[in-house]
Amino acid sequence: MTASTQPAFPQAALEWLAAASDGHPLPTPRVLLLGRSAAPLGAALTRTGADLVACDTSRAGVRALLNRAPRALPTVAAAEHLPFAAMAFDVVHVHQSLHDLAEGALASIARALAPHGHLAVSYTVRDDSVPWVRRLTALLRDVDPQAMAGAYGTESIDRLEGSTFFGEVEQRSHRLWVPISRVDLLGMVARRFPDLEQDRLSRLMADVGELYESSARVPEPLLLPYRVACWRARVDHSEFTSQLDAPTEGLRIRL
């Protein structure tokens, strides 16, 4: 389930992800936004004055990143073959896509991180513990047992925690509430079942409309509950068999 507009990224979550392992902000950090799904972090990171690089496997993905962070340095590259000098970044941000990274990506990211640097991973996930969301889930699963299954990819954190290229992984969560109107909720349900027979769809829409009216505090809209799950993993270079040398003149990209 998603709102009609993408949830904003909480400032508190961004500050925690971007901070050094001692909890303090980094002065003019060198930051890599890895993958187009990290775009929601771009505008806020730009405001911090960070030196940003926007990297995706396609030009379209890089453009999506630049829409939020127009001053970032654009780079088209795969995560497992990052074309940057060793130790080029203080922080690498991966949002909503750790599970999509190919084999070898964690080693490539670790190589690109400075000795004090860390990988910042985040996922925005729906909080199904809220009563009205549980009721909505029951209605939709009466039509499709797989509805609102909530497969976000957060299980990929196990791979990060088991990686020899990263040390201790810290975790924190932040609450996020997103307003949704009755019309938008009904539209969301209708899009979920485009091939449902009309009679059954009409009954479902009526039930969802009744749920909305009994749960919202008129004139306020319902609030979609999300949780922004965040992890910080400090890099560990001890597993590299060759010497890594930090860049001497800023950021270098091999062509």
mmCIF file of C-alpha atoms in Angstrom:
data_model
loop_
_atom_site.group_PDB
_atom_site.id
_atom_site.type_symbol
_atom_site.label_atom_id
_atom_site.label_comp_id
_atom_site.label_asym_id
_atom_site.label_seq_id
_atom_site.Cartn_x
_atom_site.Cartn_y
_atom_site.Cartn_z
ATOM 1 C CA MET A 1 0.000 0.000 0.000
ATOM 2 C CA THR A 2 1.360 3.414 -0.931
ATOM 3 C CA ALA A 3 -0.006 6.898 -0.647
ATOM 4 C CA SER A 4 -0.832 8.943 -3.696
ATOM 5 C CA THR A 5 2.384 10.853 -3.075
ATOM 6 C CA GLN A 6 5.632 9.326 -1.930
ATOM 7 C CA PRO A 7 6.165 9.696 1.834
ATOM 8 C CA ALA A 8 8.629 12.374 2.831
ATOM 9 C CA PHE A 9 11.869 11.217 4.405
ATOM 10 C CA PRO A 10 11.959 12.210 8.100
ATOM 11 C CA GLN A 11 14.670 14.731 8.932
ATOM 12 C CA ALA A 12 15.536 12.907 12.155
ATOM 13 C CA ALA A 13 16.129 9.697 10.214
ATOM 14 C CA LEU A 14 18.343 11.491 7.703
ATOM 15 C CA GLU A 15 20.394 13.154 10.438
ATOM 16 C CA TRP A 16 20.973 9.809 12.163
ATOM 17 C CA LEU A 17 21.923 8.044 8.931
ATOM 18 C CA ALA A 18 24.294 10.818 7.873
ATOM 19 C CA ALA A 19 26.039 11.234 11.235
ATOM 20 C CA ALA A 20 29.423 9.717 11.959
ATOM 21 C CA SER A 21 29.543 6.573 14.106
ATOM 22 C CA ASP A 22 30.119 8.752 17.188
ATOM 23 C CA GLY A 23 26.764 10.437 16.489
ATOM 24 C CA HIS A 24 28.192 13.795 15.411
ATOM 25 C CA PRO A 25 27.543 15.408 12.009
ATOM 26 C CA LEU A 26 30.378 15.231 9.492
ATOM 27 C CA PRO A 27 31.827 18.563 8.232
ATOM 28 C CA THR A 28 31.221 18.744 4.465
ATOM 29 C CA PRO A 29 30.822 14.985 4.083
ATOM 30 C CA ARG A 30 31.478 13.235 0.782
ATOM 31 C CA VAL A 31 28.266 11.329 0.083
ATOM 32 C CA LEU A 32 27.253 8.783 -2.545
ATOM 33 C CA LEU A 33 23.555 8.360 -3.344
ATOM 34 C CA LEU A 34 23.475 4.839 -4.741
ATOM 35 C CA GLY A 35 20.446 3.891 -6.844
ATOM 36 C CA ARG A 36 17.475 5.923 -8.041
ATOM 37 C CA SER A 37 15.388 4.862 -5.042
ATOM 38 C CA ALA A 38 17.677 7.046 -2.887
ATOM 39 C CA ALA A 39 16.214 10.143 -4.581
ATOM 40 C CA PRO A 40 13.960 11.076 -1.595
ATOM 41 C CA LEU A 41 17.125 11.804 0.411
ATOM 42 C CA GLY A 42 18.635 14.047 -2.262
ATOM 43 C CA ALA A 43 17.041 17.413 -1.493
ATOM 44 C CA ALA A 44 17.681 17.227 2.250
ATOM 45 C CA LEU A 45 21.292 16.135 1.740
ATOM 46 C CA THR A 46 21.804 19.003 -0.698
ATOM 47 C CA ARG A 47 20.682 21.444 1.990
ATOM 48 C CA THR A 48 23.335 20.095 4.371
ATOM 49 C CA GLY A 49 26.083 21.204 2.006
ATOM 50 C CA ALA A 50 27.383 17.678 1.466
ATOM 51 C CA ASP A 51 29.475 16.900 -1.611
ATOM 52 C CA LEU A 52 27.077 14.590 -3.440
ATOM 53 C CA VAL A 53 27.536 12.006 -6.166
ATOM 54 C CA ALA A 54 24.402 10.518 -7.779
ATOM 55 C CA CYS A 55 24.946 6.998 -9.110
ATOM 56 C CA ASP A 56 22.587 4.580 -10.836
ATOM 57 C CA THR A 57 22.888 1.816 -13.422
ATOM 58 C CA SER A 58 20.991 3.893 -16.012
ATOM 59 C CA ARG A 59 20.876 7.488 -17.208
ATOM 60 C CA ALA A 60 17.175 7.615 -16.380
ATOM 61 C CA GLY A 61 17.964 6.605 -12.805
ATOM 62 C CA VAL A 62 20.651 9.279 -12.526
ATOM 63 C CA ARG A 63 18.176 11.884 -13.832
ATOM 64 C CA ALA A 64 15.719 10.841 -11.114
ATOM 65 C CA LEU A 65 18.429 11.456 -8.515
ATOM 66 C CA LEU A 66 19.404 14.800 -10.045
ATOM 67 C CA ASN A 67 15.779 15.944 -9.916
ATOM 68 C CA ARG A 68 16.157 15.968 -6.121
ATOM 69 C CA ALA A 69 19.874 16.806 -5.942
ATOM 70 C CA PRO A 70 20.666 18.937 -9.033
ATOM 71 C CA ARG A 71 24.188 19.844 -7.884
ATOM 72 C CA ALA A 72 25.271 16.217 -7.468
ATOM 73 C CA LEU A 73 27.937 14.762 -9.724
ATOM 74 C CA PRO A 74 26.159 12.280 -12.064
ATOM 75 C CA THR A 75 27.645 8.822 -12.556
ATOM 76 C CA VAL A 76 26.259 5.787 -14.412
ATOM 77 C CA ALA A 77 27.661 2.611 -12.866
ATOM 78 C CA ALA A 78 26.667 -0.661 -11.208
ATOM 79 C CA ALA A 79 27.057 -0.962 -7.438
ATOM 80 C CA GLU A 80 29.373 -3.957 -7.806
ATOM 81 C CA HIS A 81 31.701 -1.979 -10.120
ATOM 82 C CA LEU A 82 31.868 1.519 -8.629
ATOM 83 C CA PRO A 83 34.365 3.610 -10.665
ATOM 84 C CA PHE A 84 35.595 5.742 -7.781
ATOM 85 C CA ALA A 85 38.962 6.039 -6.080
ATOM 86 C CA ALA A 86 39.368 3.981 -2.924
ATOM 87 C CA MET A 87 38.173 5.715 0.250
ATOM 88 C CA ALA A 88 36.382 8.439 -1.737
ATOM 89 C CA PHE A 89 33.251 8.741 0.447
ATOM 90 C CA ASP A 90 32.304 9.258 4.078
ATOM 91 C CA VAL A 91 28.771 7.874 3.617
ATOM 92 C CA VAL A 92 27.049 5.719 1.000
ATOM 93 C CA HIS A 93 23.231 5.881 1.105
ATOM 94 C CA VAL A 94 21.142 2.948 -0.129
ATOM 95 C CA HIS A 95 17.394 3.472 0.265
ATOM 96 C CA GLN A 96 14.763 0.819 -0.404
ATOM 97 C CA SER A 97 17.103 -1.265 -2.576
ATOM 98 C CA LEU A 98 19.732 -3.174 -0.575
ATOM 99 C CA HIS A 99 18.009 -6.424 -1.583
ATOM 100 C CA ASP A 100 18.492 -5.553 -5.264
ATOM 101 C CA LEU A 101 22.272 -5.184 -5.068
ATOM 102 C CA ALA A 102 24.246 -7.800 -6.965
ATOM 103 C CA GLU A 103 26.907 -10.092 -5.564
ATOM 104 C CA GLY A 104 30.066 -8.100 -4.964
ATOM 105 C CA ALA A 105 28.276 -4.807 -4.275
ATOM 106 C CA LEU A 106 29.131 -4.724 -0.557
ATOM 107 C CA ALA A 107 32.838 -5.189 -1.304
ATOM 108 C CA SER A 108 32.695 -2.433 -3.922
ATOM 109 C CA ILE A 109 30.916 -0.067 -1.514
ATOM 110 C CA ALA A 110 33.398 -0.870 1.267
ATOM 111 C CA ARG A 111 36.310 -0.067 -1.023
ATOM 112 C CA ALA A 112 34.780 3.331 -1.828
ATOM 113 C CA LEU A 113 34.320 4.241 1.848
ATOM 114 C CA ALA A 114 36.909 6.084 3.921
ATOM 115 C CA PRO A 115 38.195 4.247 7.037
ATOM 116 C CA HIS A 116 35.793 6.186 9.272
ATOM 117 C CA GLY A 117 32.940 5.878 6.751
ATOM 118 C CA HIS A 118 29.738 3.896 6.839
ATOM 119 C CA LEU A 119 26.980 2.457 4.692
ATOM 120 C CA ALA A 120 23.578 4.000 5.485
ATOM 121 C CA VAL A 121 20.638 1.725 4.641
ATOM 122 C CA SER A 122 16.976 2.646 4.960
ATOM 123 C CA TYR A 123 13.573 1.179 4.162
ATOM 124 C CA THR A 124 10.181 2.857 4.441
ATOM 125 C CA VAL A 125 7.722 0.145 5.457
ATOM 126 C CA ARG A 126 4.046 0.159 6.329
ATOM 127 C CA ASP A 127 3.163 -0.257 10.014
ATOM 128 C CA ASP A 128 0.427 -2.886 10.051
ATOM 129 C CA SER A 129 -0.071 -2.731 13.826
ATOM 130 C CA VAL A 130 -2.555 0.166 13.534
ATOM 131 C CA PRO A 131 -6.143 -1.176 13.964
ATOM 132 C CA TRP A 132 -7.689 0.411 10.853
ATOM 133 C CA VAL A 133 -4.845 -0.927 8.704
ATOM 134 C CA ARG A 134 -5.442 -4.441 10.081
ATOM 135 C CA ARG A 135 -9.123 -4.103 9.173
ATOM 136 C CA LEU A 136 -8.246 -2.929 5.661
ATOM 137 C CA THR A 137 -5.842 -5.853 5.288
ATOM 138 C CA ALA A 138 -8.617 -8.288 6.235
ATOM 139 C CA LEU A 139 -10.967 -6.782 3.628
ATOM 140 C CA LEU A 140 -8.396 -6.988 0.842
ATOM 141 C CA ARG A 141 -7.242 -10.478 1.749
ATOM 142 C CA ASP A 142 -10.807 -11.700 1.529
ATOM 143 C CA VAL A 143 -10.375 -10.969 -2.191
ATOM 144 C CA ASP A 144 -6.681 -11.856 -2.527
ATOM 145 C CA PRO A 145 -4.857 -13.709 0.292
ATOM 146 C CA GLN A 146 -1.562 -12.152 -0.856
ATOM 147 C CA ALA A 147 -2.783 -8.546 -0.619
ATOM 148 C CA MET A 148 -0.699 -6.193 1.568
ATOM 149 C CA ALA A 149 1.893 -8.914 2.136
ATOM 150 C CA GLY A 150 4.532 -6.293 2.898
ATOM 151 C CA ALA A 151 7.550 -7.796 1.106
ATOM 152 C CA TYR A 152 9.926 -4.835 1.297
ATOM 153 C CA GLY A 153 13.350 -6.479 1.135
ATOM 154 C CA THR A 154 14.464 -5.743 4.687
ATOM 155 C CA GLU A 155 15.611 -9.355 5.069
ATOM 156 C CA SER A 156 18.681 -8.311 3.068
ATOM 157 C CA ILE A 157 20.020 -6.708 6.258
ATOM 158 C CA ASP A 158 21.057 -10.231 7.289
ATOM 159 C CA ARG A 159 23.547 -10.231 4.416
ATOM 160 C CA LEU A 160 24.941 -6.878 5.552
ATOM 161 C CA GLU A 161 25.276 -8.058 9.152
ATOM 162 C CA GLY A 162 27.135 -11.158 7.953
ATOM 163 C CA SER A 163 29.480 -9.260 5.646
ATOM 164 C CA THR A 164 33.195 -9.261 6.499
ATOM 165 C CA PHE A 165 33.495 -5.806 4.914
ATOM 166 C CA PHE A 166 31.416 -4.131 7.623
ATOM 167 C CA GLY A 167 31.576 -4.147 11.382
ATOM 168 C CA GLU A 168 28.787 -3.628 13.883
ATOM 169 C CA VAL A 169 25.457 -2.627 12.365
ATOM 170 C CA GLU A 170 23.425 -0.056 14.323
ATOM 171 C CA GLN A 171 19.652 0.150 13.888
ATOM 172 C CA ARG A 172 17.002 2.777 14.576
ATOM 173 C CA SER A 173 13.396 3.370 13.472
ATOM 174 C CA HIS A 174 11.418 6.546 12.915
ATOM 175 C CA ARG A 175 7.648 6.957 12.717
ATOM 176 C CA LEU A 176 6.091 8.564 9.640
ATOM 177 C CA TRP A 177 2.404 9.427 9.157
ATOM 178 C CA VAL A 178 1.075 10.235 5.676
ATOM 179 C CA PRO A 179 -2.432 11.760 5.219
ATOM 180 C CA ILE A 180 -4.749 10.048 2.746
ATOM 181 C CA SER A 181 -8.238 11.121 1.694
ATOM 182 C CA ARG A 182 -11.226 8.835 1.215
ATOM 183 C CA VAL A 183 -11.033 9.302 -2.565
ATOM 184 C CA ASP A 184 -7.335 8.396 -2.608
ATOM 185 C CA LEU A 185 -7.857 5.294 -0.466
ATOM 186 C CA LEU A 186 -10.664 4.068 -2.709
ATOM 187 C CA GLY A 187 -8.552 4.779 -5.771
ATOM 188 C CA MET A 188 -5.678 2.805 -4.271
ATOM 189 C CA VAL A 189 -7.932 -0.201 -3.711
ATOM 190 C CA ALA A 190 -9.425 0.027 -7.208
ATOM 191 C CA ARG A 191 -5.938 0.050 -8.746
ATOM 192 C CA ARG A 192 -5.021 -3.001 -6.689
ATOM 193 C CA PHE A 193 -7.856 -5.039 -8.266
ATOM 194 C CA PRO A 194 -8.214 -3.847 -11.885
ATOM 195 C CA ASP A 195 -9.721 -7.154 -13.087
ATOM 196 C CA LEU A 196 -12.138 -7.813 -10.241
ATOM 197 C CA GLU A 197 -15.726 -8.389 -11.351
ATOM 198 C CA GLN A 198 -17.846 -5.277 -10.958
ATOM 199 C CA ASP A 199 -20.274 -6.587 -8.325
ATOM 200 C CA ARG A 200 -17.515 -7.793 -6.036
ATOM 201 C CA LEU A 201 -15.481 -4.625 -6.572
ATOM 202 C CA SER A 202 -18.526 -2.505 -5.683
ATOM 203 C CA ARG A 203 -19.005 -4.437 -2.419
ATOM 204 C CA LEU A 204 -15.326 -4.097 -1.579
ATOM 205 C CA MET A 205 -15.337 -0.364 -2.296
ATOM 206 C CA ALA A 206 -18.405 0.082 -0.118
ATOM 207 C CA ASP A 207 -16.707 -1.780 2.744
ATOM 208 C CA VAL A 208 -13.532 0.272 2.387
ATOM 209 C CA GLY A 209 -15.538 3.490 2.281
ATOM 210 C CA GLU A 210 -17.354 2.486 5.461
ATOM 211 C CA LEU A 211 -14.034 1.639 7.114
ATOM 212 C CA TYR A 212 -12.689 5.075 6.224
ATOM 213 C CA GLU A 213 -15.721 6.894 7.573
ATOM 214 C CA SER A 214 -15.681 4.957 10.844
ATOM 215 C CA SER A 215 -11.925 5.427 11.354
ATOM 216 C CA ALA A 216 -11.235 9.020 10.238
ATOM 217 C CA ARG A 217 -11.722 11.938 12.580
ATOM 218 C CA VAL A 218 -13.651 14.243 10.292
ATOM 219 C CA PRO A 219 -12.623 16.718 8.926
ATOM 220 C CA GLU A 220 -9.094 15.298 9.371
ATOM 221 C CA PRO A 221 -7.980 12.626 6.876
ATOM 222 C CA LEU A 222 -6.829 9.169 7.821
ATOM 223 C CA LEU A 223 -3.121 8.808 8.411
ATOM 224 C CA LEU A 224 -1.226 6.009 6.713
ATOM 225 C CA PRO A 225 1.279 4.677 9.242
ATOM 226 C CA TYR A 226 4.832 4.048 8.085
ATOM 227 C CA ARG A 227 8.067 3.208 9.824
ATOM 228 C CA VAL A 228 11.413 4.307 8.398
ATOM 229 C CA ALA A 229 13.839 1.563 9.406
ATOM 230 C CA CYS A 230 17.475 2.714 9.355
ATOM 231 C CA TRP A 231 20.824 0.953 9.676
ATOM 232 C CA ARG A 232 24.399 2.271 9.884
ATOM 233 C CA ALA A 233 27.240 -0.153 9.118
ATOM 234 C CA ARG A 234 30.815 1.047 9.647
ATOM 235 C CA VAL A 235 33.276 -0.132 7.038
ATOM 236 C CA ASP A 236 35.998 -2.654 7.873
ATOM 237 C CA HIS A 237 38.942 -2.657 5.437
ATOM 238 C CA SER A 238 40.836 -5.475 7.136
ATOM 239 C CA GLU A 239 39.508 -8.076 4.680
ATOM 240 C CA PHE A 240 41.036 -6.407 1.646
ATOM 241 C CA THR A 241 44.144 -8.255 0.481
ATOM 242 C CA SER A 242 45.721 -5.210 -1.182
ATOM 243 C CA GLN A 243 46.575 -1.808 0.243
ATOM 244 C CA LEU A 244 43.893 0.867 -0.154
ATOM 245 C CA ASP A 245 45.211 4.379 -0.618
ATOM 246 C CA ALA A 246 43.050 7.392 0.113
ATOM 247 C CA PRO A 247 42.698 9.953 -2.722
ATOM 248 C CA THR A 248 45.031 12.929 -2.326
ATOM 249 C CA GLU A 249 43.096 15.483 -4.398
ATOM 250 C CA GLY A 250 39.397 15.228 -3.760
ATOM 251 C CA LEU A 251 37.119 12.838 -5.586
ATOM 252 C CA ARG A 252 38.492 10.962 -8.596
ATOM 253 C CA ILE A 253 36.475 8.916 -11.072
ATOM 254 C CA ARG A 254 38.142 6.464 -13.415
ATOM 255 C CA LEU A 255 36.954 6.671 -17.044
#
